Amino acid sequence: MGLFSRKTDAETAGTPDAVATADLANLTGEYTIDPTHSEIGFSVRHAMVTTVRGQFTEYEGSLKLDGTKPANSSAELKIKVVSIDTNQAQRDEHLRTGDFFDAASHPEITFRSTSAEQVDAETYRMHGDLTIKDTTKPVSIDFTFNGSATDPYGNLRVGFEGATTVNRGDWGLTYNAALEGGGVLISDKVKLTFDVSAIKAA
């Protein structure tokens, strides 16, 4: 079974308001990420004992899917740094300063794919350039295809979940503090997560 031929729960259940689409030709095309039904998140170890999670709430992105030749697929994403949200206002303000993202001078984080590949029946790997604070580094993100469906408004949607782990120091995000008992306040490793719902262009 190919990447784009996985049946969704809606299809197997036969629900009339979410008709799943397994036709490769129907899935090939241009898509716009729907931010109201998507999430771009991150998590990082704090004080060596817990994990702080957050997300960016303002962004826009597009996908180009090729159901018959996945290597021709591509993606672009622009994230507003000021929209960072860790559910703690003081921490969010600190993250917007020059100690971290410097939102005033570098208002956007961008990702532009450079290549794509199908790894297995349900996994799609996107390679691309991630730019933070005017520093661009390559990253690879593994996505799981969650299926496709036509919503009650007639929009063809596809869903993907993805994740990758990066070293924040590679983009100049080096702020830290030593702990009295050893170790550091913030881990260098950051997990990025993507839960994407995208709508096919008419």
XYZ file of N, CA and C in Angstrom:
606
model
N 0.855 -1.185 0.000
C 0.000 0.000 0.000
C 0.884 1.226 0.000
N 0.674 2.169 -0.903
C 1.510 3.349 -1.042
C 1.206 4.391 0.008
N 2.069 5.394 0.050
C 1.942 6.463 1.036
C 0.587 7.132 0.982
N 0.084 7.415 -0.205
C -1.144 8.167 -0.334
C -2.369 7.284 -0.522
N -2.255 5.984 -0.246
C -3.400 5.101 -0.440
C -3.938 4.541 0.865
N -3.434 5.077 1.987
C -3.912 4.615 3.286
C -5.353 5.053 3.492
N -6.223 4.140 3.910
C -7.611 4.495 4.187
C -7.737 5.117 5.564
N -8.574 6.120 5.654
C -8.796 6.791 6.919
C -9.934 6.123 7.674
N -10.056 6.474 8.969
C -11.172 5.973 9.762
C -12.496 6.395 9.153
N -12.527 7.626 8.615
C -13.765 8.125 8.030
C -14.191 7.287 6.840
N -13.207 6.843 6.044
C -13.541 6.056 4.865
C -14.080 4.689 5.260
N -13.384 4.056 6.214
C -13.813 2.725 6.596
C -15.151 2.751 7.307
N -15.440 3.873 7.996
C -16.719 3.982 8.684
C -17.835 4.406 7.744
N -17.466 4.978 6.580
C -18.474 5.380 5.612
C -19.252 6.606 6.012
N -18.670 7.506 6.817
C -19.392 8.688 7.246
C -19.587 9.632 6.074
N -20.782 10.211 5.884
C -21.058 11.031 4.711
C -20.381 12.388 4.730
N -20.036 12.929 5.915
C -19.487 14.282 5.969
C -17.973 14.316 5.942
N -17.322 13.196 5.780
C -15.867 13.152 5.681
C -15.481 11.989 4.785
N -15.660 12.179 3.501
C -15.402 11.113 2.548
C -13.912 11.052 2.257
N -13.257 9.964 2.620
C -11.818 9.846 2.425
C -11.502 9.632 0.955
N -10.351 10.150 0.548
C -9.925 10.037 -0.838
C -8.630 9.261 -0.913
N -8.645 8.114 -1.591
C -7.447 7.299 -1.726
C -6.874 7.376 -3.130
N -7.495 8.145 -3.996
C -7.068 8.266 -5.380
C -5.824 9.133 -5.469
N -4.728 8.576 -5.969
C -3.485 9.326 -6.053
C -3.632 10.580 -6.906
N -4.356 10.491 -7.976
C -4.522 11.641 -8.860
C -5.227 12.783 -8.143
N -6.174 12.464 -7.278
C -6.893 13.494 -6.538
C -6.017 14.166 -5.494
N -5.047 13.428 -4.956
C -4.186 13.997 -3.917
C -3.059 14.840 -4.490
N -2.621 14.566 -5.687
C -1.569 15.361 -6.303
C -2.065 16.793 -6.529
N -1.258 17.760 -6.117
C -1.656 19.152 -6.317
C -1.040 20.087 -5.301
N -1.513 21.330 -5.315
C -1.045 22.387 -4.418
C -1.966 22.480 -3.205
N -1.367 22.634 -2.015
C -2.129 22.703 -0.773
C -1.683 23.902 0.055
N -2.610 24.426 0.840
C -2.307 25.477 1.799
C -2.514 24.943 3.208
N -1.533 25.159 4.071
C -1.661 24.705 5.464
C -2.745 25.513 6.165
N -3.623 24.821 6.865
C -4.713 25.443 7.612
C -4.270 25.633 9.063
N -3.867 26.857 9.469
C -3.339 27.058 10.819
C -4.375 26.854 11.927
N -5.665 26.929 11.589
C -6.690 26.741 12.613
C -6.863 25.268 12.985
N -6.304 24.372 12.171
C -6.391 22.940 12.457
C -5.023 22.271 12.415
N -3.972 23.065 12.614
C -2.604 22.549 12.617
C -1.876 23.052 13.859
N -0.722 22.484 14.125
C 0.082 22.933 15.259
C 1.562 22.741 14.949
N 2.347 23.795 15.205
C 3.792 23.722 15.096
C 4.350 23.918 16.497
N 4.920 22.866 17.044
C 5.330 22.895 18.445
C 6.795 22.557 18.648
N 7.228 22.689 19.887
C 8.596 22.339 20.259
C 8.618 21.937 21.727
N 9.652 21.210 22.098
C 9.838 20.844 23.500
C 11.326 20.779 23.804
N 11.678 21.151 25.050
C 13.082 21.189 25.455
C 13.178 20.877 26.945
N 14.223 20.168 27.326
C 14.422 19.852 28.740
C 14.823 21.116 29.505
N 14.258 21.268 30.698
C 14.514 22.447 31.531
C 15.008 22.004 32.899
N 16.143 22.571 33.322
C 16.744 22.299 34.633
C 17.042 20.816 34.822
N 17.194 20.101 33.737
C 17.581 18.683 33.742
C 16.495 17.747 34.262
N 15.327 18.294 34.652
C 14.353 17.440 35.325
C 12.961 17.447 34.696
N 12.691 18.397 33.811
C 11.350 18.473 33.253
C 11.414 18.933 31.806
N 10.272 18.949 31.136
C 10.213 19.363 29.732
C 9.260 20.542 29.581
N 9.751 21.600 28.957
C 8.911 22.744 28.633
C 8.450 22.603 27.185
N 7.154 22.781 26.973
C 6.573 22.667 25.632
C 5.969 23.996 25.202
N 6.013 24.245 23.928
C 5.436 25.471 23.404
C 5.041 25.296 21.959
N 4.539 26.381 21.380
C 4.139 26.355 19.984
C 4.221 27.764 19.409
N 4.182 27.828 18.088
C 4.041 29.096 17.381
C 2.618 29.151 16.850
N 1.930 30.249 17.098
C 0.509 30.321 16.768
C 0.215 31.066 15.468
N 1.212 31.740 14.888
C 1.007 32.475 13.642
C 2.019 32.001 12.600
N 1.520 31.470 11.498
C 2.394 30.976 10.439
C 1.566 30.754 9.182
N 2.255 30.592 8.076
C 1.609 30.247 6.818
C 2.526 29.305 6.054
N 1.928 28.407 5.291
C 2.744 27.448 4.576
C 1.998 26.822 3.425
N 2.753 26.200 2.547
C 2.167 25.545 1.387
C 2.865 24.215 1.141
N 2.131 23.303 0.528
C 2.652 21.992 0.156
C 2.372 21.742 -1.312
N 3.287 21.071 -1.950
C 3.047 20.550 -3.292
C 3.229 19.044 -3.212
N 2.152 18.313 -3.392
C 2.196 16.861 -3.295
C 2.128 16.239 -4.683
N 2.994 15.269 -4.912
C 2.956 14.497 -6.145
C 2.720 13.044 -5.757
N 1.487 12.579 -5.941
C 1.113 11.243 -5.504
C 1.770 10.129 -6.286
N 2.163 10.398 -7.512
C 2.784 9.357 -8.324
C 4.302 9.401 -8.266
N 4.871 10.546 -7.908
C 6.319 10.696 -7.805
C 6.638 11.548 -6.583
N 6.650 10.947 -5.390
C 6.822 11.709 -4.145
C 8.062 12.597 -4.118
N 9.112 12.223 -4.848
C 10.340 13.024 -4.844
C 10.111 14.421 -5.416
N 9.028 14.601 -6.150
C 8.711 15.915 -6.712
C 7.921 16.794 -5.748
N 7.586 16.279 -4.586
C 6.833 17.050 -3.599
C 7.732 18.080 -2.923
N 7.113 19.143 -2.394
C 7.884 20.212 -1.757
C 7.022 20.920 -0.717
N 7.677 21.751 0.093
C 6.957 22.485 1.143
C 7.690 23.768 1.488
N 6.918 24.779 1.905
C 7.464 26.027 2.417
C 6.675 26.449 3.647
N 7.376 27.054 4.601
C 6.728 27.467 5.844
C 7.371 28.755 6.335
N 6.530 29.723 6.755
C 6.990 30.957 7.374
C 6.301 31.105 8.726
N 7.095 31.292 9.774
C 6.583 31.358 11.143
C 6.886 32.735 11.735
N 5.895 33.345 12.363
C 6.092 34.619 13.056
C 6.676 34.343 14.453
N 7.898 34.799 14.660
C 8.577 34.531 15.929
C 7.807 35.106 17.110
N 7.203 36.275 16.928
C 6.509 36.939 18.030
C 5.347 36.103 18.553
N 4.895 35.125 17.789
C 3.744 34.322 18.197
C 4.116 33.152 19.112
N 5.366 33.082 19.537
C 5.787 31.977 20.401
C 4.963 31.961 21.682
N 4.553 30.765 22.115
C 3.649 30.637 23.253
C 4.005 29.385 24.041
N 4.526 29.597 25.267
C 4.827 28.476 26.153
C 3.908 28.463 27.375
N 2.838 29.231 27.280
C 1.849 29.314 28.356
C 2.409 29.995 29.605
N 3.423 30.852 29.412
C 3.990 31.614 30.524
C 4.520 32.923 29.941
N 3.831 34.014 30.191
C 4.091 35.278 29.507
C 5.514 35.789 29.707
N 6.047 35.709 30.909
C 7.393 36.220 31.171
C 8.437 35.429 30.384
N 8.262 34.118 30.335
C 9.193 33.281 29.564
C 9.086 33.595 28.071
N 7.853 33.780 27.591
C 7.660 34.086 26.173
C 8.353 35.388 25.791
N 8.253 36.403 26.650
C 8.922 37.678 26.378
C 10.438 37.510 26.333
N 10.972 36.675 27.223
C 12.412 36.420 27.212
C 12.823 35.722 25.916
N 12.022 34.784 25.456
C 12.337 34.063 24.222
C 12.332 34.994 23.005
N 11.598 36.087 23.072
C 11.535 37.043 21.952
C 12.729 38.000 21.937
N 13.515 38.024 23.012
C 14.642 38.956 23.118
C 15.877 38.421 22.403
N 16.944 39.239 22.425
C 18.197 38.852 21.802
C 18.870 37.658 22.444
N 18.490 37.304 23.667
C 19.045 36.101 24.293
C 18.669 34.849 23.500
N 17.535 34.927 22.814
C 17.051 33.767 22.064
C 16.773 34.150 20.604
N 15.503 34.375 20.244
C 15.129 34.530 18.840
C 15.296 35.950 18.289
N 15.383 36.947 19.153
C 15.532 38.341 18.719
C 14.467 38.696 17.680
N 13.224 38.624 18.098
C 12.087 38.803 17.189
C 12.078 40.167 16.516
N 12.590 41.187 17.178
C 12.585 42.530 16.593
C 13.456 42.602 15.346
N 14.606 41.942 15.357
C 15.533 41.970 14.218
C 15.332 40.814 13.250
N 14.772 39.713 13.753
C 14.591 38.509 12.929
C 13.169 37.988 13.141
N 12.199 38.642 12.515
C 10.787 38.352 12.832
C 10.254 37.022 12.327
N 10.975 36.362 11.416
C 10.447 35.123 10.852
C 11.432 33.968 10.956
N 10.875 32.781 11.132
C 11.588 31.520 10.958
C 11.047 30.911 9.672
N 11.932 30.425 8.807
C 11.461 29.852 7.551
C 12.008 28.448 7.341
N 11.229 27.660 6.623
C 11.675 26.342 6.168
C 11.316 26.213 4.699
N 12.292 25.817 3.891
C 12.064 25.556 2.471
C 12.667 24.202 2.134
N 11.854 23.322 1.610
C 12.335 21.983 1.297
C 13.302 22.015 0.117
N 14.232 21.070 0.120
C 15.184 20.909 -0.976
C 15.013 19.578 -1.690
N 14.448 18.585 -1.002
C 14.172 17.290 -1.614
C 13.207 16.523 -0.729
N 12.649 15.462 -1.282
C 11.688 14.637 -0.545
C 11.841 13.191 -0.978
N 11.425 12.290 -0.111
C 11.481 10.867 -0.430
C 10.427 10.113 0.362
N 9.984 8.997 -0.194
C 9.068 8.111 0.523
C 9.901 7.034 1.196
N 9.787 6.935 2.521
C 10.592 6.009 3.296
C 9.948 4.635 3.354
N 8.639 4.607 3.633
C 7.904 3.349 3.653
C 6.447 3.648 3.334
N 5.555 2.718 3.647
C 4.163 2.843 3.235
C 3.472 4.068 3.808
N 3.936 4.556 4.966
C 3.232 5.665 5.599
C 4.144 6.817 5.995
N 5.436 6.741 5.672
C 6.389 7.755 6.109
C 7.003 8.485 4.921
N 7.046 9.804 5.062
C 7.508 10.681 4.005
C 8.570 11.590 4.603
N 9.783 11.596 4.040
C 10.876 12.386 4.611
C 11.116 13.637 3.772
N 11.095 14.782 4.446
C 11.319 16.063 3.784
C 12.655 16.632 4.251
N 13.538 16.886 3.304
C 14.820 17.537 3.584
C 14.696 19.007 3.191
N 15.302 19.884 3.985
C 15.182 21.292 3.637
C 16.085 22.181 4.453
N 15.961 23.486 4.213
C 16.760 24.499 4.892
C 15.903 25.217 5.925
N 16.353 25.192 7.181
C 15.687 25.900 8.263
C 16.494 27.149 8.592
N 15.840 28.308 8.510
C 16.520 29.573 8.774
C 15.971 30.215 10.037
N 16.872 30.469 10.991
C 16.548 31.147 12.246
C 17.628 32.199 12.485
N 17.236 33.428 12.734
C 18.181 34.529 12.996
C 19.208 34.645 11.870
N 18.754 34.539 10.628
C 19.602 34.672 9.432
C 20.651 33.577 9.308
N 20.513 32.508 10.072
C 21.388 31.349 9.934
C 20.584 30.208 9.325
N 21.106 29.629 8.265
C 20.404 28.560 7.561
C 21.177 27.258 7.696
N 20.474 26.206 8.150
C 21.071 24.887 8.314
C 20.118 23.843 7.748
N 20.672 22.737 7.241
C 19.806 21.674 6.715
C 19.181 20.853 7.839
N 17.932 20.459 7.643
C 17.243 19.560 8.565
C 16.454 18.542 7.748
N 16.156 17.414 8.364
C 15.309 16.393 7.754
C 14.186 16.076 8.722
N 12.969 16.010 8.203
C 11.789 15.794 9.028
C 11.031 14.583 8.496
N 10.763 13.611 9.362
C 9.968 12.455 8.983
C 8.501 12.721 9.295
N 7.649 12.558 8.289
C 6.221 12.767 8.438
C 5.474 11.457 8.269
N 4.459 11.264 9.099
C 3.522 10.164 8.922
C 2.274 10.696 8.243
N 1.857 10.032 7.183
C 0.644 10.429 6.472
C -0.563 9.905 7.244
N -1.428 10.809 7.687
C -2.590 10.424 8.493
C -3.843 10.165 7.673
N -3.795 10.461 6.394
C -4.953 10.203 5.548
C -5.459 11.441 4.861
N -6.541 11.275 4.120
C -7.156 12.379 3.395
C -8.667 12.265 3.528
N -9.344 13.406 3.421
C -10.801 13.410 3.542
C -11.355 14.690 2.942
N -12.586 14.637 2.497
C -13.307 15.825 2.066
C -14.168 16.294 3.228
N -13.922 17.545 3.677
C -14.648 18.036 4.847
C -16.064 18.488 4.457
N -16.903 18.862 5.431
C -18.291 19.238 5.133
C -18.432 20.450 4.208
N -17.345 21.212 4.011
C -17.397 22.385 3.143
C -16.881 22.087 1.737
N -16.585 20.818 1.486
C -16.129 20.415 0.171
C -14.639 20.544 -0.054
N -13.864 20.834 1.009
C -12.418 20.960 0.885
C -11.743 19.598 0.996
N -10.861 19.295 0.072
C -10.046 18.092 0.184
C -8.877 18.378 1.114
N -8.776 17.626 2.188
C -7.731 17.818 3.182
C -6.802 16.612 3.240
N -5.534 16.888 3.539
C -4.582 15.834 3.869
C -3.981 16.154 5.222
N -3.591 15.118 5.947
C -3.013 15.323 7.269
C -1.685 14.608 7.420
N -0.739 15.294 8.060
C 0.580 14.730 8.324
C 1.006 15.076 9.743
N 1.738 14.157 10.383
C 2.398 14.446 11.653
C 3.884 14.187 11.475
N 4.708 15.140 11.941
C 6.147 14.988 11.771
C 6.922 15.469 12.978
N 8.193 15.081 13.039
C 9.043 15.495 14.146
C 10.509 15.381 13.742
N 11.318 16.218 14.357
C 12.760 16.124 14.212
C 13.398 16.751 15.447
N 14.643 16.403 15.726
C 15.373 16.979 16.852
C 16.576 17.746 16.324
N 16.748 18.971 16.808
C 17.846 19.818 16.361
C 18.648 20.312 17.556
N 19.844 20.807 17.281
C 20.675 21.459 18.291
C 20.518 22.962 18.126
N 19.920 23.621 19.107
C 19.599 25.047 18.972
C 20.851 25.908 18.781
N 21.985 25.446 19.283
C 23.225 26.197 19.130
C 23.649 26.355 17.683
N 23.199 25.458 16.819
C 23.536 25.564 15.403
C 22.964 26.833 14.777
N 21.942 27.405 15.393
C 21.320 28.634 14.893
C 21.617 29.832 15.809
N 22.624 29.691 16.637
C 23.027 30.804 17.486
C 22.177 30.996 18.726
N 21.342 30.030 19.063
C 20.512 30.120 20.269
C 21.270 29.454 21.410
N 22.230 30.170 21.958
C 23.177 29.572 22.894
C 22.962 29.984 24.348
N 21.978 30.825 24.612
C 21.765 31.291 25.991
C 21.597 30.103 26.937
N 22.246 30.174 28.101
C 22.107 29.111 29.095
C 22.582 29.628 30.450
N 22.404 28.793 31.459
C 22.877 29.107 32.801
C 23.242 27.796 33.488
N 24.322 27.845 34.249
C 24.771 26.652 34.963
C 23.927 26.435 36.215
N 23.654 25.160 36.513
C 22.924 24.808 37.730
C 23.904 24.563 38.872
N 23.483 24.902 40.067
C 24.362 24.781 41.238
C 24.853 23.354 41.439
N 23.977 22.392 41.184
C 24.364 21.002 41.405
C 24.961 20.325 40.186
N 25.253 21.105 39.154
C 25.801 20.536 37.927
C 24.769 20.534 36.811
N 25.235 20.551 35.586
C 24.336 20.598 34.448
C 23.968 22.028 34.074
N 23.034 22.147 33.135
C 22.644 23.473 32.642
C 21.131 23.629 32.684
N 20.700 24.890 32.610
C 19.283 25.201 32.732
C 18.470 24.690 31.543
N 19.032 24.831 30.319
C 18.276 24.504 29.113
C 19.070 23.526 28.257
N 18.435 22.465 27.832
C 19.092 21.493 26.968
C 19.409 22.106 25.611
N 20.502 21.650 25.000
C 20.821 22.085 23.641
C 19.873 21.456 22.627
N 19.384 20.268 22.918
C 18.516 19.558 21.985
C 17.071 20.046 22.109
N 16.467 20.327 20.972
C 15.078 20.773 20.923
C 14.323 19.874 19.949
N 13.203 19.356 20.385
C 12.360 18.546 19.501
C 11.315 19.445 18.850
N 11.258 19.410 17.523
C 10.255 20.160 16.772
C 9.172 19.198 16.309
N 7.918 19.599 16.455
C 6.803 18.742 16.069
C 5.856 19.493 15.139
N 5.271 18.759 14.204
C 4.386 19.337 13.207
C 3.141 18.468 13.079
N 1.993 19.046 13.309
C 0.706 18.383 13.111
C -0.034 19.220 12.088
N -0.070 18.741 10.855
C -0.472 19.582 9.730
C -1.757 19.087 9.081
N -2.690 20.022 8.908
C -3.860 19.811 8.062
C -3.764 20.809 6.929
N -3.800 20.311 5.693
C -3.635 21.191 4.528
C -4.790 20.989 3.557
N -5.198 22.090 2.935
C -6.352 22.097 2.042
C -5.896 22.241 0.603
N -6.418 21.384 -0.259
C -6.047 21.429 -1.669
C -6.661 22.641 -2.351
N -5.849 23.303 -3.183
C -6.330 24.461 -3.923
C -7.406 24.026 -4.921
N -8.389 24.894 -5.105
C -9.485 24.573 -6.018
C -8.964 24.482 -7.453
